[in-house]
Amino acid sequence: MSSTKVRVREPEGVTGDGSRIRGGFALLAAVQMTLIFTLASLAVPLPRIGDEFRLDRAQLILLSAAYGLTFAGLLLFGGRLADRFGGRRTLTAGLLVFGTASALAPLAPGYEALLAARFGQGVGAALVAPAAMAVLRSLFPGPAAYGRAMATWGGLSVLGATAGNLLSGVIAGATSWRGTFAVPVAVTLTALLLAPRLLPGTPPGRNAPGQNRSLDLPGALLATAGMTLASFGLVLTDAHAWGSAPVLAPLLAGLVLLAAFGVVERRTADPLLPPDFLRDGRRVLGLAAIGLTAAGTATVFILLSLSFQQQRGWDELRTSAAFVPFAVALLGSGRLAGPLIGRYGPGRVTAAGLGTAAAGLGLLAATGSDISVPYAYGLLPGLLLLPAGGALSFAAAAVLATEGVPAHRAGLAGGVLNTAMELGPTVVFAALLTLGGDAVSLAAAAALFAALAVLTIRTK
């Protein structure tokens, strides 16, 4: 996590000294990291789960993606709930759902029960993520303080994903894959205990311009069903051809529902996703950078984790250890993100981060799929450059995506930001897999990073 210090005045709704504000931020940061940790926590132990339950490749892919499908599909509605009913109240409800599903997952006797628990985790996370950002906006009401907080917040997701891959391998190696669910359960219980003491309470509708805002249920249903079905279709491209019925049926149905969502939103007085929210070019670039950075990181983790275990014959512990330099580079770069954003602005830092990550992906494309290449000088340089650039681009892009967002849209901003973060790996990763082998996929990802870096630096 970035150590950037955020110094602000005491926010409304919180009594006490600055240590309480820092404690509240630390609690929200731990929750956000845990949501992303959970997304990545099955990547390393997935082969062991497949052996235990005798799963084929398609079932393993669905099990890995189930959490992200419901997470991404419900995020916009979760943001509306946070803005309508208050951040802390929605956060608490989401934590109860997320924690319950996390506690049931390790008790699963078979594939279907574990899959249902992963879907349930995603539902809870879709409420928690935007609500956490709504509470963060109340915790740091000043624009400057909120910008500094977001610079730190932006790096948490990459750090959470890295921790998920590292710790899941260690825990699974020492106990079993079921032990990886202890982390979200522990963090959820801690958050439920400390939230009333550390986080500001917001009455229903306080952040909104009126008490009677509609929830836009038609838009919520269309967005959730559309994103879930389309994402599910993309996930299945790894096991089925693009022209096959298992892929085309959910993909086309999802696209039709998303098109209907766009029509409904233009005719709704209080839309779930107001069109003007995405008219800011810098915000769109920030969201694109967040989605692409998440996709690039997920692609590397999944491809290399499988390569290390299936081609090089490494066990889970050694696979996790191979990503330790990745985590070190991520932490080092995260410490620099806040000061660099303050000095050079979020646009330039986003572009620099994307360019650095592109170089790392290019190196991994040249060496990562060749098992004869030694780790130390074949893979390590790319595993250092990618996180160094990714931490910068994530932190700066989070500032770009949330600049100028009013308090009553804090939940919306959280929903949109996290939607980009969740859909990025699903959409981009699925597209990259269709291009060919690992080297081609990583090279294509590098090209996308470089192109977006150029576009970002040219946009004022």
GROMACS .gro file of C-alpha atoms in nm:
model
  460
    1MET     CA    1   0.000   0.000   0.000
    2SER     CA    2   0.119   0.349  -0.074
    3SER     CA    3   0.245   0.536   0.233
    4THR     CA    4   0.130   0.872   0.102
    5LYS     CA    5   0.004   1.070   0.399
    6VAL     CA    6  -0.336   1.231   0.377
    7ARG     CA    7  -0.373   1.529   0.610
    8VAL     CA    8  -0.714   1.691   0.619
    9ARG     CA    9  -0.952   1.860   0.858
   10GLU     CA   10  -1.194   1.652   1.063
   11PRO     CA   11  -1.490   1.547   0.845
   12GLU     CA   12  -1.853   1.597   0.938
   13GLY     CA   13  -2.002   1.304   1.121
   14VAL     CA   14  -1.676   1.203   1.290
   15THR     CA   15  -1.571   1.326   1.631
   16GLY     CA   16  -1.218   1.282   1.754
   17ASP     CA   17  -0.866   1.355   1.639
   18GLY     CA   18  -0.683   1.286   1.315
   19SER     CA   19  -0.592   0.935   1.427
   20ARG     CA   20  -0.957   0.837   1.389
   21ILE     CA   21  -0.958   0.960   1.031
   22ARG     CA   22  -0.643   0.761   0.958
   23GLY     CA   23  -0.796   0.459   1.126
   24GLY     CA   24  -1.107   0.494   0.913
   25PHE     CA   25  -0.901   0.518   0.596
   26ALA     CA   26  -0.693   0.214   0.699
   27LEU     CA   27  -1.013   0.016   0.759
   28LEU     CA   28  -1.159   0.110   0.420
   29ALA     CA   29  -0.825   0.032   0.254
   30ALA     CA   30  -0.815  -0.314   0.413
   31VAL     CA   31  -1.168  -0.383   0.291
   32GLN     CA   32  -1.091  -0.268  -0.066
   33MET     CA   33  -0.774  -0.478  -0.080
   34THR     CA   34  -0.965  -0.780   0.048
   35LEU     CA   35  -1.227  -0.747  -0.227
   36ILE     CA   36  -0.952  -0.768  -0.490
   37PHE     CA   37  -0.759  -1.028  -0.291
   38THR     CA   38  -1.068  -1.248  -0.313
   39LEU     CA   39  -1.083  -1.198  -0.689
   40ALA     CA   40  -0.729  -1.334  -0.728
   41SER     CA   41  -0.718  -1.580  -0.440
   42LEU     CA   42  -0.810  -1.890  -0.642
   43ALA     CA   43  -0.561  -1.831  -0.925
   44VAL     CA   44  -0.275  -2.034  -0.773
   45PRO     CA   45  -0.473  -2.314  -0.598
   46LEU     CA   46  -0.714  -2.358  -0.891
   47PRO     CA   47  -0.540  -2.673  -1.023
   48ARG     CA   48  -0.573  -2.836  -0.680
   49ILE     CA   49  -0.945  -2.755  -0.666
   50GLY     CA   50  -0.984  -2.907  -1.011
   51ASP     CA   51  -0.816  -3.228  -0.900
   52GLU     CA   52  -1.029  -3.254  -0.584
   53PHE     CA   53  -1.363  -3.198  -0.757
   54ARG     CA   54  -1.258  -3.351  -1.092
   55LEU     CA   55  -1.338  -3.038  -1.289
   56ASP     CA   56  -1.273  -2.974  -1.655
   57ARG     CA   57  -1.115  -2.654  -1.787
   58ALA     CA   58  -1.449  -2.480  -1.853
   59GLN     CA   59  -1.566  -2.543  -1.496
   60LEU     CA   60  -1.237  -2.410  -1.356
   61ILE     CA   61  -1.270  -2.094  -1.564
   62LEU     CA   62  -1.627  -2.038  -1.448
   63LEU     CA   63  -1.529  -2.099  -1.086
   64SER     CA   64  -1.251  -1.842  -1.115
   65ALA     CA   65  -1.474  -1.589  -1.291
   66ALA     CA   66  -1.796  -1.633  -1.088
   67TYR     CA   67  -1.698  -1.379  -0.825
   68GLY     CA   68  -1.611  -1.117  -1.086
   69LEU     CA   69  -1.930  -1.176  -1.287
   70THR     CA   70  -2.169  -1.078  -1.008
   71PHE     CA   71  -1.924  -0.820  -0.873
   72ALA     CA   72  -1.911  -0.633  -1.204
   73GLY     CA   73  -2.275  -0.686  -1.294
   74LEU     CA   74  -2.416  -0.531  -0.976
   75LEU     CA   75  -2.168  -0.249  -0.917
   76LEU     CA   76  -2.369   0.030  -1.076
   77PHE     CA   77  -2.674  -0.064  -0.872
   78GLY     CA   78  -2.456  -0.092  -0.563
   79GLY     CA   79  -2.339   0.264  -0.626
   80ARG     CA   80  -2.698   0.387  -0.651
   81LEU     CA   81  -2.784   0.211  -0.323
   82ALA     CA   82  -2.487   0.375  -0.152
   83ASP     CA   83  -2.592   0.720  -0.273
   84ARG     CA   84  -2.956   0.657  -0.183
   85PHE     CA   85  -2.930   0.488   0.157
   86GLY     CA   86  -2.594   0.610   0.282
   87GLY     CA   87  -2.244   0.475   0.246
   88ARG     CA   88  -2.195   0.314   0.585
   89ARG     CA   89  -2.535   0.145   0.588
   90THR     CA   90  -2.478  -0.004   0.242
   91LEU     CA   91  -2.122  -0.100   0.339
   92THR     CA   92  -2.251  -0.291   0.641
   93ALA     CA   93  -2.514  -0.476   0.439
   94GLY     CA   94  -2.258  -0.569   0.175
   95LEU     CA   95  -2.009  -0.691   0.435
   96LEU     CA   96  -2.272  -0.920   0.587
   97VAL     CA   97  -2.342  -1.079   0.246
   98PHE     CA   98  -1.973  -1.098   0.153
   99GLY     CA   99  -1.868  -1.240   0.490
  100THR     CA  100  -2.145  -1.501   0.497
  101ALA     CA  101  -2.058  -1.627   0.149
  102SER     CA  102  -1.687  -1.632   0.239
  103ALA     CA  103  -1.760  -1.840   0.549
  104LEU     CA  104  -1.971  -2.089   0.351
  105ALA     CA  105  -1.718  -2.133   0.068
  106PRO     CA  106  -1.462  -2.347   0.258
  107LEU     CA  107  -1.746  -2.572   0.377
  108ALA     CA  108  -1.851  -2.650   0.020
  109PRO     CA  109  -1.881  -3.028  -0.034
  110GLY     CA  110  -1.865  -2.997  -0.412
  111TYR     CA  111  -1.834  -2.777  -0.718
  112GLU     CA  112  -2.191  -2.642  -0.722
  113ALA     CA  113  -2.182  -2.524  -0.361
  114LEU     CA  114  -1.843  -2.356  -0.408
  115LEU     CA  115  -1.964  -2.188  -0.727
  116ALA     CA  116  -2.272  -2.054  -0.546
  117ALA     CA  117  -2.054  -1.917  -0.266
  118ARG     CA  118  -1.832  -1.739  -0.519
  119PHE     CA  119  -2.139  -1.581  -0.679
  120GLY     CA  120  -2.253  -1.474  -0.331
  121GLN     CA  121  -1.917  -1.315  -0.257
  122GLY     CA  122  -1.953  -1.110  -0.574
  123VAL     CA  123  -2.298  -0.984  -0.472
  124GLY     CA  124  -2.164  -0.864  -0.139
  125ALA     CA  125  -1.857  -0.708  -0.298
  126ALA     CA  126  -2.075  -0.515  -0.544
  127LEU     CA  127  -2.239  -0.342  -0.246
  128VAL     CA  128  -1.918  -0.293  -0.048
  129ALA     CA  129  -1.691  -0.142  -0.315
  130PRO     CA  130  -1.896   0.167  -0.414
  131ALA     CA  131  -2.015   0.215  -0.056
  132ALA     CA  132  -1.654   0.225   0.063
  133MET     CA  133  -1.580   0.506  -0.182
  134ALA     CA  134  -1.892   0.692  -0.069
  135VAL     CA  135  -1.771   0.672   0.291
  136LEU     CA  136  -1.424   0.776   0.176
  137ARG     CA  137  -1.576   1.089   0.020
  138SER     CA  138  -1.740   1.173   0.353
  139LEU     CA  139  -1.419   1.101   0.540
  140PHE     CA  140  -1.224   1.343   0.317
  141PRO     CA  141  -1.468   1.618   0.214
  142GLY     CA  142  -1.206   1.863   0.087
  143PRO     CA  143  -1.118   1.832  -0.287
  144ALA     CA  144  -0.741   1.841  -0.227
  145ALA     CA  145  -0.755   1.589   0.057
  146TYR     CA  146  -0.986   1.363  -0.141
  147GLY     CA  147  -0.748   1.376  -0.438
  148ARG     CA  148  -0.456   1.270  -0.219
  149ALA     CA  149  -0.667   0.992  -0.068
  150MET     CA  150  -0.762   0.868  -0.414
  151ALA     CA  151  -0.397   0.864  -0.522
  152THR     CA  152  -0.337   0.613  -0.244
  153TRP     CA  153  -0.667   0.433  -0.302
  154GLY     CA  154  -0.583   0.372  -0.666
  155GLY     CA  155  -0.285   0.154  -0.578
  156LEU     CA  156  -0.475  -0.066  -0.335
  157SER     CA  157  -0.638  -0.285  -0.599
  158VAL     CA  158  -0.313  -0.389  -0.765
  159LEU     CA  159  -0.168  -0.456  -0.422
  160GLY     CA  160  -0.473  -0.663  -0.328
  161ALA     CA  161  -0.445  -0.869  -0.646
  162THR     CA  162  -0.076  -0.929  -0.578
  163ALA     CA  163  -0.146  -1.031  -0.219
  164GLY     CA  164  -0.415  -1.268  -0.344
  165ASN     CA  165  -0.173  -1.449  -0.568
  166LEU     CA  166   0.111  -1.455  -0.313
  167LEU     CA  167  -0.079  -1.547   0.002
  168SER     CA  168  -0.318  -1.791  -0.162
  169GLY     CA  169  -0.026  -2.005  -0.274
  170VAL     CA  170   0.136  -1.994   0.070
  171ILE     CA  171  -0.190  -2.071   0.253
  172ALA     CA  172  -0.293  -2.346   0.010
  173GLY     CA  173   0.053  -2.500   0.031
  174ALA     CA  174   0.053  -2.498   0.412
  175THR     CA  175  -0.311  -2.605   0.461
  176SER     CA  176  -0.549  -2.637   0.167
  177TRP     CA  177  -0.728  -2.415  -0.079
  178ARG     CA  178  -1.012  -2.387   0.174
  179GLY     CA  179  -0.783  -2.192   0.404
  180THR     CA  180  -0.761  -1.902   0.158
  181PHE     CA  181  -1.115  -1.799   0.256
  182ALA     CA  182  -1.000  -1.725   0.611
  183VAL     CA  183  -0.866  -1.387   0.497
  184PRO     CA  184  -1.196  -1.237   0.374
  185VAL     CA  185  -1.380  -1.378   0.677
  186ALA     CA  186  -1.132  -1.222   0.921
  187VAL     CA  187  -1.130  -0.883   0.748
  188THR     CA  188  -1.511  -0.878   0.727
  189LEU     CA  189  -1.552  -0.947   1.097
  190THR     CA  190  -1.297  -0.678   1.182
  191ALA     CA  191  -1.466  -0.424   0.955
  192LEU     CA  192  -1.812  -0.494   1.100
  193LEU     CA  193  -1.672  -0.447   1.450
  194LEU     CA  194  -1.478  -0.125   1.384
  195ALA     CA  195  -1.696   0.053   1.126
  196PRO     CA  196  -1.934   0.214   1.380
  197ARG     CA  197  -1.637   0.357   1.571
  198LEU     CA  198  -1.418   0.474   1.282
  199LEU     CA  199  -1.644   0.557   0.988
  200PRO     CA  200  -1.881   0.854   0.955
  201GLY     CA  201  -2.249   0.769   0.948
  202THR     CA  202  -2.451   0.919   0.663
  203PRO     CA  203  -2.833   0.934   0.689
  204PRO     CA  204  -3.033   0.802   0.391
  205GLY     CA  205  -3.030   1.044   0.100
  206ARG     CA  206  -2.796   1.290   0.269
  207ASN     CA  207  -2.549   1.293  -0.017
  208ALA     CA  208  -2.821   1.318  -0.279
  209PRO     CA  209  -2.998   1.634  -0.397
  210GLY     CA  210  -3.334   1.489  -0.286
  211GLN     CA  211  -3.472   1.228  -0.049
  212ASN     CA  212  -3.691   1.057  -0.307
  213ARG     CA  213  -3.448   0.958  -0.579
  214SER     CA  214  -3.563   0.649  -0.762
  215LEU     CA  215  -3.342   0.343  -0.772
  216ASP     CA  216  -3.394   0.301  -1.150
  217LEU     CA  217  -3.476  -0.069  -1.112
  218PRO     CA  218  -3.530  -0.125  -1.488
  219GLY     CA  219  -3.183   0.016  -1.558
  220ALA     CA  220  -3.033  -0.186  -1.274
  221LEU     CA  221  -3.183  -0.511  -1.400
  222LEU     CA  222  -3.077  -0.447  -1.760
  223ALA     CA  223  -2.722  -0.342  -1.665
  224THR     CA  224  -2.673  -0.635  -1.427
  225ALA     CA  225  -2.811  -0.897  -1.664
  226GLY     CA  226  -2.636  -0.746  -1.966
  227MET     CA  227  -2.290  -0.724  -1.810
  228THR     CA  228  -2.318  -1.064  -1.645
  229LEU     CA  229  -2.430  -1.246  -1.960
  230ALA     CA  230  -2.181  -1.069  -2.188
  231SER     CA  231  -1.895  -1.133  -1.945
  232PHE     CA  232  -1.998  -1.497  -1.909
  233GLY     CA  233  -1.990  -1.537  -2.286
  234LEU     CA  234  -1.641  -1.388  -2.299
  235VAL     CA  235  -1.520  -1.616  -2.021
  236LEU     CA  236  -1.632  -1.922  -2.218
  237THR     CA  237  -1.417  -1.825  -2.520
  238ASP     CA  238  -1.126  -1.999  -2.352
  239ALA     CA  239  -1.306  -2.334  -2.374
  240HIS     CA  240  -1.525  -2.281  -2.684
  241ALA     CA  241  -1.487  -2.119  -3.024
  242TRP     CA  242  -1.615  -1.765  -3.073
  243GLY     CA  243  -1.878  -1.888  -3.319
  244SER     CA  244  -2.010  -2.164  -3.094
  245ALA     CA  245  -2.353  -2.152  -2.931
  246PRO     CA  246  -2.220  -2.155  -2.570
  247VAL     CA  247  -2.032  -1.831  -2.644
  248LEU     CA  248  -2.267  -1.652  -2.884
  249ALA     CA  249  -2.590  -1.710  -2.690
  250PRO     CA  250  -2.493  -1.531  -2.365
  251LEU     CA  251  -2.269  -1.279  -2.545
  252LEU     CA  252  -2.536  -1.162  -2.790
  253ALA     CA  253  -2.806  -1.166  -2.525
  254GLY     CA  254  -2.585  -0.955  -2.299
  255LEU     CA  255  -2.512  -0.703  -2.575
  256VAL     CA  256  -2.883  -0.671  -2.656
  257LEU     CA  257  -2.963  -0.606  -2.290
  258LEU     CA  258  -2.684  -0.348  -2.265
  259ALA     CA  259  -2.819  -0.172  -2.574
  260ALA     CA  260  -3.163  -0.170  -2.411
  261PHE     CA  261  -3.001  -0.028  -2.097
  262GLY     CA  262  -2.864   0.262  -2.302
  263VAL     CA  263  -3.210   0.335  -2.445
  264VAL     CA  264  -3.377   0.321  -2.103
  265GLU     CA  265  -3.115   0.547  -1.946
  266ARG     CA  266  -3.172   0.819  -2.207
  267ARG     CA  267  -3.544   0.821  -2.128
  268THR     CA  268  -3.518   0.801  -1.748
  269ALA     CA  269  -3.539   1.120  -1.544
  270ASP     CA  270  -3.292   0.988  -1.284
  271PRO     CA  271  -3.075   0.732  -1.469
  272LEU     CA  272  -2.854   0.476  -1.301
  273LEU     CA  273  -2.559   0.603  -1.510
  274PRO     CA  274  -2.612   0.970  -1.603
  275PRO     CA  275  -2.475   1.035  -1.956
  276ASP     CA  276  -2.292   1.348  -1.845
  277PHE     CA  277  -2.080   1.142  -1.606
  278LEU     CA  278  -1.883   0.997  -1.898
  279ARG     CA  279  -1.860   1.314  -2.108
  280ASP     CA  280  -1.533   1.413  -1.943
  281GLY     CA  281  -1.257   1.281  -2.171
  282ARG     CA  282  -1.003   1.263  -1.888
  283ARG     CA  283  -1.244   1.057  -1.680
  284VAL     CA  284  -1.298   0.813  -1.966
  285LEU     CA  285  -0.921   0.779  -2.014
  286GLY     CA  286  -0.879   0.720  -1.642
  287LEU     CA  287  -1.139   0.445  -1.645
  288ALA     CA  288  -0.979   0.290  -1.954
  289ALA     CA  289  -0.639   0.294  -1.784
  290ILE     CA  290  -0.783   0.130  -1.472
  291GLY     CA  291  -0.949  -0.144  -1.675
  292LEU     CA  292  -0.642  -0.208  -1.889
  293THR     CA  293  -0.400  -0.211  -1.595
  294ALA     CA  294  -0.622  -0.459  -1.410
  295ALA     CA  295  -0.641  -0.671  -1.726
  296GLY     CA  296  -0.266  -0.669  -1.781
  297THR     CA  297  -0.192  -0.768  -1.423
  298ALA     CA  298  -0.452  -1.046  -1.424
  299THR     CA  299  -0.326  -1.178  -1.758
  300VAL     CA  300   0.031  -1.206  -1.633
  301PHE     CA  301  -0.069  -1.369  -1.306
  302ILE     CA  302  -0.292  -1.630  -1.469
  303LEU     CA  303  -0.064  -1.715  -1.761
  304LEU     CA  304   0.254  -1.732  -1.554
  305SER     CA  305   0.089  -1.918  -1.264
  306LEU     CA  306  -0.028  -2.189  -1.504
  307SER     CA  307   0.308  -2.194  -1.684
  308PHE     CA  308   0.506  -2.224  -1.361
  309GLN     CA  309   0.297  -2.516  -1.235
  310GLN     CA  310   0.203  -2.700  -1.552
  311GLN     CA  311   0.516  -2.647  -1.767
  312ARG     CA  312   0.798  -2.586  -1.519
  313GLY     CA  313   0.656  -2.825  -1.258
  314TRP     CA  314   0.672  -2.579  -0.968
  315ASP     CA  315   0.454  -2.624  -0.660
  316GLU     CA  316   0.218  -2.357  -0.522
  317LEU     CA  317   0.469  -2.217  -0.273
  318ARG     CA  318   0.744  -2.173  -0.532
  319THR     CA  319   0.493  -2.020  -0.773
  320SER     CA  320   0.392  -1.763  -0.512
  321ALA     CA  321   0.756  -1.693  -0.428
  322ALA     CA  322   0.824  -1.610  -0.793
  323PHE     CA  323   0.590  -1.310  -0.759
  324VAL     CA  324   0.758  -1.166  -0.447
  325PRO     CA  325   0.972  -0.925  -0.656
  326PHE     CA  326   0.650  -0.816  -0.824
  327ALA     CA  327   0.509  -0.719  -0.484
  328VAL     CA  328   0.829  -0.539  -0.382
  329ALA     CA  329   0.829  -0.331  -0.701
  330LEU     CA  330   0.460  -0.258  -0.652
  331LEU     CA  331   0.517  -0.128  -0.299
  332GLY     CA  332   0.817   0.083  -0.402
  333SER     CA  333   0.631   0.241  -0.690
  334GLY     CA  334   0.322   0.296  -0.475
  335ARG     CA  335   0.525   0.506  -0.233
  336LEU     CA  336   0.619   0.738  -0.518
  337ALA     CA  337   0.273   0.766  -0.676
  338GLY     CA  338   0.124   1.035  -0.453
  339PRO     CA  339   0.419   1.280  -0.469
  340LEU     CA  340   0.455   1.229  -0.846
  341ILE     CA  341   0.085   1.295  -0.906
  342GLY     CA  342   0.105   1.610  -0.694
  343ARG     CA  343   0.406   1.736  -0.891
  344TYR     CA  344   0.332   1.633  -1.250
  345GLY     CA  345  -0.046   1.579  -1.250
  346PRO     CA  346  -0.247   1.258  -1.288
  347GLY     CA  347  -0.247   1.259  -1.669
  348ARG     CA  348   0.131   1.253  -1.710
  349VAL     CA  349   0.180   0.998  -1.432
  350THR     CA  350  -0.088   0.772  -1.584
  351ALA     CA  351   0.089   0.788  -1.921
  352ALA     CA  352   0.431   0.721  -1.765
  353GLY     CA  353   0.293   0.425  -1.571
  354LEU     CA  354   0.127   0.276  -1.878
  355GLY     CA  355   0.448   0.314  -2.079
  356THR     CA  356   0.658   0.146  -1.809
  357ALA     CA  357   0.407  -0.139  -1.778
  358ALA     CA  358   0.410  -0.179  -2.157
  359ALA     CA  359   0.786  -0.230  -2.146
  360GLY     CA  360   0.746  -0.496  -1.877
  361LEU     CA  361   0.480  -0.679  -2.075
  362GLY     CA  362   0.699  -0.665  -2.384
  363LEU     CA  363   0.985  -0.831  -2.198
  364LEU     CA  364   0.756  -1.101  -2.060
  365ALA     CA  365   0.619  -1.163  -2.409
  366ALA     CA  366   0.974  -1.225  -2.533
  367THR     CA  367   1.077  -1.460  -2.251
  368GLY     CA  368   0.780  -1.568  -2.036
  369SER     CA  369   0.658  -1.860  -2.246
  370ASP     CA  370   1.002  -2.014  -2.293
  371ILE     CA  371   1.059  -2.257  -2.007
  372SER     CA  372   1.428  -2.286  -2.095
  373VAL     CA  373   1.486  -1.920  -2.007
  374PRO     CA  374   1.610  -1.882  -1.648
  375TYR     CA  375   1.386  -1.691  -1.411
  376ALA     CA  376   1.650  -1.448  -1.285
  377TYR     CA  377   1.726  -1.270  -1.610
  378GLY     CA  378   1.449  -1.402  -1.831
  379LEU     CA  379   1.138  -1.318  -1.629
  380LEU     CA  380   1.251  -1.096  -1.342
  381PRO     CA  381   1.302  -0.771  -1.540
  382GLY     CA  382   0.948  -0.786  -1.675
  383LEU     CA  383   0.810  -0.879  -1.332
  384LEU     CA  384   0.969  -0.562  -1.195
  385LEU     CA  385   0.873  -0.316  -1.470
  386LEU     CA  386   0.508  -0.424  -1.496
  387PRO     CA  387   0.415  -0.359  -1.130
  388ALA     CA  388   0.625  -0.044  -1.115
  389GLY     CA  389   0.427   0.102  -1.402
  390GLY     CA  390   0.099  -0.055  -1.295
  391ALA     CA  391   0.106   0.103  -0.947
  392LEU     CA  392   0.165   0.448  -1.098
  393SER     CA  393  -0.103   0.416  -1.365
  394PHE     CA  394  -0.362   0.275  -1.125
  395ALA     CA  395  -0.309   0.547  -0.865
  396ALA     CA  396  -0.306   0.833  -1.115
  397ALA     CA  397  -0.595   0.696  -1.319
  398ALA     CA  398  -0.810   0.673  -1.004
  399VAL     CA  399  -0.755   1.047  -0.956
  400LEU     CA  400  -0.842   1.114  -1.321
  401ALA     CA  401  -1.160   0.908  -1.294
  402THR     CA  402  -1.288   1.082  -0.980
  403GLU     CA  403  -1.179   1.444  -1.027
  404GLY     CA  404  -1.467   1.685  -0.984
  405VAL     CA  405  -1.719   1.421  -0.870
  406PRO     CA  406  -1.970   1.581  -0.629
  407ALA     CA  407  -2.043   1.420  -0.293
  408HIS     CA  408  -2.389   1.298  -0.394
  409ARG     CA  409  -2.231   1.095  -0.678
  410ALA     CA  410  -1.955   0.934  -0.473
  411GLY     CA  411  -2.128   0.596  -0.481
  412LEU     CA  412  -2.177   0.625  -0.857
  413ALA     CA  413  -1.807   0.706  -0.901
  414GLY     CA  414  -1.716   0.403  -0.692
  415GLY     CA  415  -1.946   0.180  -0.892
  416VAL     CA  416  -1.813   0.297  -1.228
  417LEU     CA  417  -1.448   0.280  -1.118
  418ASN     CA  418  -1.484  -0.072  -0.983
  419THR     CA  419  -1.685  -0.179  -1.288
  420ALA     CA  420  -1.392  -0.077  -1.508
  421MET     CA  421  -1.161  -0.267  -1.276
  422GLU     CA  422  -1.370  -0.585  -1.295
  423LEU     CA  423  -1.469  -0.577  -1.661
  424GLY     CA  424  -1.115  -0.501  -1.778
  425PRO     CA  425  -0.971  -0.843  -1.693
  426THR     CA  426  -1.281  -1.025  -1.822
  427VAL     CA  427  -1.309  -0.847  -2.157
  428VAL     CA  428  -0.943  -0.787  -2.237
  429PHE     CA  429  -0.819  -1.121  -2.108
  430ALA     CA  430  -1.080  -1.310  -2.310
  431ALA     CA  431  -0.989  -1.113  -2.621
  432LEU     CA  432  -0.616  -1.171  -2.570
  433LEU     CA  433  -0.660  -1.546  -2.532
  434THR     CA  434  -0.817  -1.570  -2.878
  435LEU     CA  435  -0.502  -1.427  -3.043
  436GLY     CA  436  -0.286  -1.734  -2.994
  437GLY     CA  437  -0.021  -1.841  -2.744
  438ASP     CA  438   0.096  -1.669  -2.427
  439ALA     CA  439   0.367  -1.469  -2.604
  440VAL     CA  440   0.122  -1.324  -2.858
  441SER     CA  441  -0.127  -1.237  -2.583
  442LEU     CA  442   0.135  -1.056  -2.376
  443ALA     CA  443   0.272  -0.872  -2.681
  444ALA     CA  444  -0.079  -0.755  -2.772
  445ALA     CA  445  -0.132  -0.634  -2.415
  446ALA     CA  446   0.195  -0.438  -2.435
  447ALA     CA  447   0.076  -0.271  -2.755
  448LEU     CA  448  -0.254  -0.170  -2.592
  449PHE     CA  449  -0.071  -0.020  -2.294
  450ALA     CA  450   0.161   0.179  -2.520
  451ALA     CA  451  -0.126   0.308  -2.735
  452LEU     CA  452  -0.327   0.424  -2.433
  453ALA     CA  453  -0.017   0.592  -2.289
  454VAL     CA  454   0.023   0.798  -2.605
  455LEU     CA  455  -0.346   0.887  -2.608
  456THR     CA  456  -0.339   0.990  -2.243
  457ILE     CA  457  -0.034   1.216  -2.274
  458ARG     CA  458  -0.195   1.396  -2.569
  459THR     CA  459  -0.522   1.463  -2.387
  460LYS     CA  460  -0.542   1.783  -2.186
   0.00000   0.00000   0.00000
